[in-house]
Amino acid sequence: MSGFSAELIDYLEGRITFEEFDKRRDERKAKESCQESEVLAEDVEEDAQPSTSTQAPGNIEEGVSPGVQLAFASMLGETPDQLSSEEEEEEEEEEDSLSYIDDENDEDYKVEEEEKRGKAKVEVAEKTQRGGGEGEREEQEKEQGAEDLTVGDVFALEMELNRENKKMMKERRNRSKLPRALRGLMGEANIRYARGEKEDAIMMCMEIIRQAPLAYEPFSTLAMIYEDDEDMDKALQFGLIAAHLNPSDCEEWIRLAEMSLEQDNIRQAIVCYTKAIKYDPTNVRYLWERSSLHMRVGEHKQCMDGYRRILSLLPLEDGEHFMQLSKDMAKSYYESNDLPSALGVIEDALARHPDLVSDDVINMAAELYIANRQYNKALQVLVQFAGVVLVGPEPKSDSIVLPQEETVAEKKTEEEDKKNEEGTKPKTVEEIAAEENGEIKDVQVPDSVPVDLRAKLIVCLIHLHVYTPLEALVSSLTEQSPEEIGDLYLDIGEAYLEQGEYPSALPLLSALVISDKYNLAVVWLRHAECLKALGHMEAAADSFTKVVEMAPQHLEARLSLATLQQQLGRPECALKALESMYDSDTLAQDSSAAQKELKLLLHRSTLLKTQGQIQHYLDAMITMISMLLKVAMQRAKVCVRSVTVSGENHLRLVKAKDMLPEIADQEAAYLDNTGKTNVLSREDWWQLLVSCLLTLCKVQRYGEAELLVESAMEFYSFYDNKPRRKELEFFGLSATILDRNHYKAYNYIRLMLMENVDLSQLWNIFNQLTITSQHQRHHRFCLRLLLKHPDNHALCVLCGHNAMVSGSFKLALGQYVQAFQTHPNNPLHSLCVGLTFFHMASQKYVAKRHTLVLQGFSFLWRYVELRGECQESMYNLGRALHQMGLTHLAIHYYQKALTLPAQKLEGIADDQVDLKREIAFNLSLIYQASGNLEMARQLINTHCII
């Protein structure tokens, strides 16, 4: 290090500041400029070529550490001598102290390392560019030496020194994080373990862990100790800790994975394999084992992802394994209904190893393309790999092979150009391929092609509407017994059915239904559908009956059979086909069964309604609605019971007062019930409920309609919908009134009035209910409502009536007068005020009796003026006189009322508004009181006896 100036060394060692370094350098240069040029040149040359190799590596007399010397030597391209053993130990110790921070396996370290490598490349490039432009001054720089360094050069030198030093420290192999002071103790622990002194070894390891918790050696030793003691649980836990502290040891991760599997901890084994794959990502065995574990726990997607990585790692020479794994993956994807992924795997296999494609691979590829309705590609696979030749109509060429995708794409582009020039819409790839396939006149199939591939070829041609060569191909296929290849018969028959070629499909399906092996429900179903499409209704009904016998829970077969039986004029057979498929326990547990049963009941109810069987129709409707309102009926304490009516069992809705709660968690039951009944929309369910309510009222089952409304009001979907809630309230009000259940009717009308206080129709219904009911709950309700709405006319009159009935005449008079003030021309108000005065005058203790009578008659005469002379007004006037004891005047008005006819009111019978019976009876009372019994008897016989 003698080639560097003293001030530079002092600055690099941190003894002086940069300003002092700059000052001392200028002073030294001034002194050296006075010396001779030869001596200066020698000094400069000596300074420009320092050699660390001639210096003792361990010499620090100049104040420069061996690390700094090593950095300068590496910068100048020289090879330093090997460090002494003491310096090596110091470096190891320094490296151990830094190993807690710098870890090759640390992601941050990797990012930092990549950044440093990038910076080093940039600096080398900059030096190269500078070197090209400064070649002419190279000799001058050699003469000037290190003393001519500028300020920027010093900073650059210092940064380069630090980078090189850190780089060298980090490029060394990552060693143990165990401090040097504890290595002896760790070795002693291992010796104790080897001697069998396990307790002492455990204590030593625990002490090491206390002082150096990030060192993996004590955890690894503890894992081995507990494994020898057959304490596998502790051994696994300590081993996992050691592996996490030393994650790059793949073999240790695999050993831990195997230990986890021995304890049936598959999840932990997957984690261990994942750690091993992280540090050895190309190990196929690790990937395979982890994928197998994913498959064991049902994680299909992760398993397939692992298999895909294995496929990407397999070499081209291992083609057989590649093909086998591709087939297994495609099969697994197909079973999980992931057709695009299955096709992607099989297409990669065909493209990568076309020479290893076997018949089963061709069959799988064709089946996948057919399942995905890509019949052109399926046909291309058969042509390319099975040797099938498609013969066209041109005599010049014997065979035409289907074009590949590139050719089709080119033709598509040409067609698009032509069509765009003509101004028409371009054709798609499928249309072009269909045109080409339509020109196929014959198909040449080698004898070596298996029958499965022949069937796939026939299916493709059927879907591509190439019918010319089909007859020969199908005939050759049908030469074999359906007992052996019945599944191929069915595939071809279904292809014909999809394309509407029912005459061609019928012989194949007929051959299957008479076979022993393929006499199955699905075959009979296709046979029945084919017969139905051809118009053979009787035979189709027989086939559907066979399907129902073989598969009683097949919903579509039952519905089709019921439709056919109805069309054939057999309603009883149609209803028999729609009988229940499941018992109550199955319906309660299986959502799919409940959904099928709902569809069946819906069709059955429709059929029963068209046949006019109302009671059976209501049974079906109640069954369906009870499935929807199961939880709501539990809250409403309503249940469904079977009763015997006229020798037949029917369902009835009854109120269960002491019904025990069967559902503990009603919220969960509601969600589960929603999943079972989602086959119908909420609008459809609402229409069914309304239809059931109207039908119940039609057959005068008003009580059950009332219970059904209560249950529906407990159903969240109906109650939260305000218009439907209002409609349900009106249904409930109507049902309770018709059922003469005035107590519940009052509850409905009270809620309605609170929201619609100004609706006169509701007040009319309310008045009717209060007249016919035997309770007086409405008195306080009207008073409370009057406080909120003091200007409401109907409330004012009703409160006056309630006060009149209760004997509170002054309160009644106040309400009537208020109503009279707002509506003075209403004769009813004048009548009510006059009658109130008469009632007050009839009391025992009255101060101004004559004044009250006079005021009462004044309002009565006003009533007569407003109402006119009619039977009603004369009767009310006579009754008032009769009450006051003025019988001679009352007789006059009673007789006058008898001579007047009754009024005609629209919608009301004449005898209901005729007051002659009441008039005659009151008049007879006056005659009886006066002793004229004959006259009284005559009035009774004339007007009151029917």
CSV table of N, CA and C in Angstrom, one decimal, residues 739-822:
chain,number,residue,atom,x,y,z
A,739,ASP,N,-115.5,-15.4,7.3
A,739,ASP,CA,-115.5,-16.4,8.3
A,739,ASP,C,-116.2,-16.0,9.6
A,740,ARG,N,-116.6,-14.7,9.6
A,740,ARG,CA,-117.3,-14.1,10.8
A,740,ARG,C,-116.4,-14.1,12.0
A,741,ASN,N,-115.1,-14.0,11.7
A,741,ASN,CA,-114.1,-13.8,12.8
A,741,ASN,C,-113.8,-12.4,13.0
A,742,HIS,N,-114.7,-11.7,13.7
A,742,HIS,CA,-114.6,-10.2,13.8
A,742,HIS,C,-113.4,-9.8,14.6
A,743,TYR,N,-113.0,-10.6,15.6
A,743,TYR,CA,-111.9,-10.2,16.4
A,743,TYR,C,-110.6,-10.1,15.5
A,744,LYS,N,-110.3,-11.0,14.6
A,744,LYS,CA,-109.1,-10.9,13.8
A,744,LYS,C,-109.3,-9.9,12.7
A,745,ALA,N,-110.6,-9.8,12.2
A,745,ALA,CA,-110.9,-8.8,11.2
A,745,ALA,C,-110.6,-7.4,11.7
A,746,TYR,N,-110.9,-7.1,13.0
A,746,TYR,CA,-110.6,-5.8,13.6
A,746,TYR,C,-109.1,-5.6,13.6
A,747,ASN,N,-108.3,-6.6,13.9
A,747,ASN,CA,-106.9,-6.4,13.9
A,747,ASN,C,-106.4,-6.0,12.5
A,748,TYR,N,-106.9,-6.6,11.4
A,748,TYR,CA,-106.5,-6.2,10.1
A,748,TYR,C,-107.0,-4.8,9.7
A,749,ILE,N,-108.2,-4.4,10.0
A,749,ILE,CA,-108.8,-3.1,9.6
A,749,ILE,C,-108.1,-2.0,10.4
A,750,ARG,N,-107.7,-2.3,11.7
A,750,ARG,CA,-107.1,-1.3,12.5
A,750,ARG,C,-105.7,-0.9,11.9
A,751,LEU,N,-104.9,-1.9,11.5
A,751,LEU,CA,-103.6,-1.6,10.8
A,751,LEU,C,-103.8,-0.8,9.5
A,752,MET,N,-104.8,-1.2,8.8
A,752,MET,CA,-105.1,-0.5,7.5
A,752,MET,C,-105.5,1.0,7.8
A,753,LEU,N,-106.3,1.2,8.8
A,753,LEU,CA,-106.8,2.6,9.1
A,753,LEU,C,-105.6,3.5,9.6
A,754,MET,N,-104.7,2.9,10.3
A,754,MET,CA,-103.6,3.7,10.8
A,754,MET,C,-102.7,4.2,9.6
A,755,GLU,N,-102.7,3.5,8.5
A,755,GLU,CA,-101.9,4.0,7.4
A,755,GLU,C,-102.8,4.8,6.3
A,756,ASN,N,-104.1,4.5,6.3
A,756,ASN,CA,-105.0,5.2,5.4
A,756,ASN,C,-106.2,5.7,6.1
A,757,VAL,N,-105.9,6.8,6.9
A,757,VAL,CA,-107.0,7.3,7.8
A,757,VAL,C,-108.1,8.1,7.0
A,758,ASP,N,-107.8,8.5,5.8
A,758,ASP,CA,-108.7,9.3,5.0
A,758,ASP,C,-109.5,8.4,4.0
A,759,LEU,N,-109.3,7.1,4.0
A,759,LEU,CA,-110.0,6.3,3.0
A,759,LEU,C,-111.4,5.9,3.6
A,760,SER,N,-112.4,6.4,2.9
A,760,SER,CA,-113.8,6.2,3.4
A,760,SER,C,-114.2,4.7,3.4
A,761,GLN,N,-113.8,3.9,2.4
A,761,GLN,CA,-114.2,2.5,2.3
A,761,GLN,C,-113.7,1.8,3.6
A,762,LEU,N,-112.5,2.1,4.0
A,762,LEU,CA,-112.0,1.4,5.2
A,762,LEU,C,-112.9,1.8,6.5
A,763,TRP,N,-113.3,3.0,6.6
A,763,TRP,CA,-114.2,3.4,7.7
A,763,TRP,C,-115.5,2.7,7.6
A,764,ASN,N,-116.0,2.5,6.4
A,764,ASN,CA,-117.3,1.8,6.3
A,764,ASN,C,-117.2,0.4,6.8
A,765,ILE,N,-116.0,-0.3,6.4
A,765,ILE,CA,-115.8,-1.7,6.9
A,765,ILE,C,-115.6,-1.7,8.4
A,766,PHE,N,-114.9,-0.7,8.9
A,766,PHE,CA,-114.6,-0.6,10.3
A,766,PHE,C,-116.0,-0.4,11.1
A,767,ASN,N,-116.8,0.4,10.5
A,767,ASN,CA,-118.1,0.6,11.2
A,767,ASN,C,-119.0,-0.7,11.2
A,768,GLN,N,-118.9,-1.4,10.1
A,768,GLN,CA,-119.7,-2.7,10.0
A,768,GLN,C,-119.1,-3.7,11.0
A,769,LEU,N,-117.8,-3.7,11.2
A,769,LEU,CA,-117.2,-4.6,12.1
A,769,LEU,C,-117.6,-4.3,13.6
A,770,THR,N,-117.5,-3.0,13.9
A,770,THR,CA,-117.9,-2.6,15.2
A,770,THR,C,-119.3,-2.8,15.6
A,771,ILE,N,-120.2,-2.7,14.6
A,771,ILE,CA,-121.6,-3.0,14.8
A,771,ILE,C,-121.9,-4.4,15.1
A,772,THR,N,-121.2,-5.3,14.3
A,772,THR,CA,-121.5,-6.8,14.5
A,772,THR,C,-120.6,-7.4,15.6
A,773,SER,N,-119.5,-6.8,16.0
A,773,SER,CA,-118.7,-7.4,17.0
A,773,SER,C,-119.3,-7.2,18.4
A,774,GLN,N,-118.8,-8.0,19.4
A,774,GLN,CA,-119.4,-7.9,20.7
A,774,GLN,C,-118.4,-7.2,21.7
A,775,HIS,N,-117.4,-6.6,21.2
A,775,HIS,CA,-116.4,-6.0,22.1
A,775,HIS,C,-116.4,-4.5,21.8
A,776,GLN,N,-115.7,-3.7,22.7
A,776,GLN,CA,-115.7,-2.3,22.6
A,776,GLN,C,-114.2,-1.8,22.5
A,777,ARG,N,-113.3,-2.6,21.9
A,777,ARG,CA,-111.9,-2.1,21.9
A,777,ARG,C,-111.8,-0.9,21.0
A,778,HIS,N,-112.7,-0.7,20.1
A,778,HIS,CA,-112.6,0.3,19.1
A,778,HIS,C,-112.8,1.7,19.7
A,779,HIS,N,-113.4,1.8,20.9
A,779,HIS,CA,-113.6,3.1,21.5
A,779,HIS,C,-112.3,3.9,21.8
A,780,ARG,N,-111.4,3.2,22.5
A,780,ARG,CA,-110.1,3.9,22.8
A,780,ARG,C,-109.3,4.1,21.5
A,781,PHE,N,-109.4,3.1,20.6
A,781,PHE,CA,-108.6,3.2,19.4
A,781,PHE,C,-109.0,4.5,18.6
A,782,CYS,N,-110.3,4.7,18.5
A,782,CYS,CA,-110.8,5.9,17.8
A,782,CYS,C,-110.4,7.2,18.6
A,783,LEU,N,-110.5,7.2,19.9
A,783,LEU,CA,-110.0,8.4,20.6
A,783,LEU,C,-108.6,8.7,20.4
A,784,ARG,N,-107.7,7.7,20.5
A,784,ARG,CA,-106.3,7.9,20.3
A,784,ARG,C,-106.0,8.4,18.9
A,785,LEU,N,-106.7,7.8,17.9
A,785,LEU,CA,-106.5,8.2,16.5
A,785,LEU,C,-107.1,9.6,16.3
A,786,LEU,N,-108.1,10.0,17.0
A,786,LEU,CA,-108.7,11.4,16.9
A,786,LEU,C,-107.7,12.4,17.4
A,787,LEU,N,-106.9,12.1,18.4
A,787,LEU,CA,-105.9,13.0,18.9
A,787,LEU,C,-104.8,13.3,17.9
A,788,LYS,N,-104.5,12.3,17.0
A,788,LYS,CA,-103.5,12.5,16.0
A,788,LYS,C,-104.2,13.2,14.8
A,789,HIS,N,-105.4,12.9,14.5
A,789,HIS,CA,-106.1,13.5,13.3
A,789,HIS,C,-107.4,14.2,13.8
A,790,PRO,N,-107.3,15.3,14.4
A,790,PRO,CA,-108.6,15.9,15.0
A,790,PRO,C,-109.5,16.4,13.9
A,791,ASP,N,-109.1,16.6,12.7
A,791,ASP,CA,-110.0,17.1,11.7
A,791,ASP,C,-110.6,16.1,10.8
A,792,ASN,N,-110.4,14.8,11.2
A,792,ASN,CA,-111.0,13.7,10.4
A,792,ASN,C,-112.4,13.6,10.7
A,793,HIS,N,-113.3,13.7,9.6
A,793,HIS,CA,-114.7,13.7,9.8
A,793,HIS,C,-115.3,12.4,10.2
A,794,ALA,N,-114.8,11.3,9.6
A,794,ALA,CA,-115.3,10.0,10.0
A,794,ALA,C,-115.0,9.7,11.5
A,795,LEU,N,-113.8,10.0,11.9
A,795,LEU,CA,-113.4,9.8,13.3
A,795,LEU,C,-114.3,10.6,14.2
A,796,CYS,N,-114.6,11.8,13.8
A,796,CYS,CA,-115.5,12.7,14.7
A,796,CYS,C,-116.8,12.1,14.9
A,797,VAL,N,-117.4,11.6,13.8
A,797,VAL,CA,-118.8,11.0,13.9
A,797,VAL,C,-118.7,9.7,14.7
A,798,LEU,N,-117.7,8.8,14.5
A,798,LEU,CA,-117.6,7.6,15.2
A,798,LEU,C,-117.4,7.8,16.7
A,799,CYS,N,-116.6,8.7,17.0
A,799,CYS,CA,-116.4,9.0,18.4
A,799,CYS,C,-117.7,9.5,19.1
A,800,GLY,N,-118.5,10.3,18.3
A,800,GLY,CA,-119.8,10.7,18.8
A,800,GLY,C,-120.7,9.6,19.0
A,801,HIS,N,-120.7,8.6,18.1
A,801,HIS,CA,-121.5,7.4,18.3
A,801,HIS,C,-121.1,6.6,19.5
A,802,ASN,N,-119.8,6.4,19.6
A,802,ASN,CA,-119.3,5.7,20.8
A,802,ASN,C,-119.7,6.3,22.1
A,803,ALA,N,-119.6,7.7,22.1
A,803,ALA,CA,-119.9,8.4,23.4
A,803,ALA,C,-121.4,8.3,23.6
A,804,MET,N,-122.2,8.3,22.6
A,804,MET,CA,-123.7,8.2,22.7
A,804,MET,C,-124.1,6.8,23.3
A,805,VAL,N,-123.4,5.8,22.8
A,805,VAL,CA,-123.7,4.4,23.3
A,805,VAL,C,-123.3,4.3,24.7
A,806,SER,N,-122.2,4.9,25.0
A,806,SER,CA,-121.6,4.8,26.4
A,806,SER,C,-122.4,5.7,27.4
A,807,GLY,N,-123.3,6.5,27.0
A,807,GLY,CA,-124.0,7.4,27.9
A,807,GLY,C,-123.3,8.8,28.1
A,808,SER,N,-122.3,9.0,27.4
A,808,SER,CA,-121.6,10.3,27.6
A,808,SER,C,-122.2,11.3,26.6
A,809,PHE,N,-123.4,11.8,26.9
A,809,PHE,CA,-124.1,12.6,25.9
A,809,PHE,C,-123.5,14.0,25.6
A,810,LYS,N,-122.9,14.6,26.6
A,810,LYS,CA,-122.2,15.9,26.4
A,810,LYS,C,-121.0,15.7,25.4
A,811,LEU,N,-120.2,14.6,25.6
A,811,LEU,CA,-119.1,14.3,24.7
A,811,LEU,C,-119.6,14.0,23.3
A,812,ALA,N,-120.7,13.3,23.3
A,812,ALA,CA,-121.3,13.0,21.9
A,812,ALA,C,-121.8,14.2,21.3
A,813,LEU,N,-122.4,15.1,22.1
A,813,LEU,CA,-122.9,16.4,21.5
A,813,LEU,C,-121.8,17.2,20.9
A,814,GLY,N,-120.7,17.2,21.6
A,814,GLY,CA,-119.5,18.0,21.1
A,814,GLY,C,-119.0,17.5,19.8
A,815,GLN,N,-118.9,16.1,19.7
A,815,GLN,CA,-118.4,15.5,18.4
A,815,GLN,C,-119.4,15.8,17.3
A,816,TYR,N,-120.7,15.6,17.6
A,816,TYR,CA,-121.7,15.8,16.6
A,816,TYR,C,-121.8,17.3,16.1
A,817,VAL,N,-121.6,18.2,17.1
A,817,VAL,CA,-121.6,19.6,16.7
A,817,VAL,C,-120.4,19.9,15.8
A,818,GLN,N,-119.3,19.3,16.1
A,818,GLN,CA,-118.1,19.6,15.3
A,818,GLN,C,-118.3,19.0,13.9
A,819,ALA,N,-118.9,17.9,13.8
A,819,ALA,CA,-119.2,17.3,12.5
A,819,ALA,C,-120.3,18.2,11.8
A,820,PHE,N,-121.3,18.7,12.5
A,820,PHE,CA,-122.3,19.6,12.0
A,820,PHE,C,-121.7,20.8,11.4
A,821,GLN,N,-120.7,21.4,12.1
A,821,GLN,CA,-120.1,22.6,11.7
A,821,GLN,C,-119.3,22.5,10.4
A,822,THR,N,-118.7,21.3,10.2
A,822,THR,CA,-117.9,21.1,9.0
A,822,THR,C,-118.8,20.7,7.8
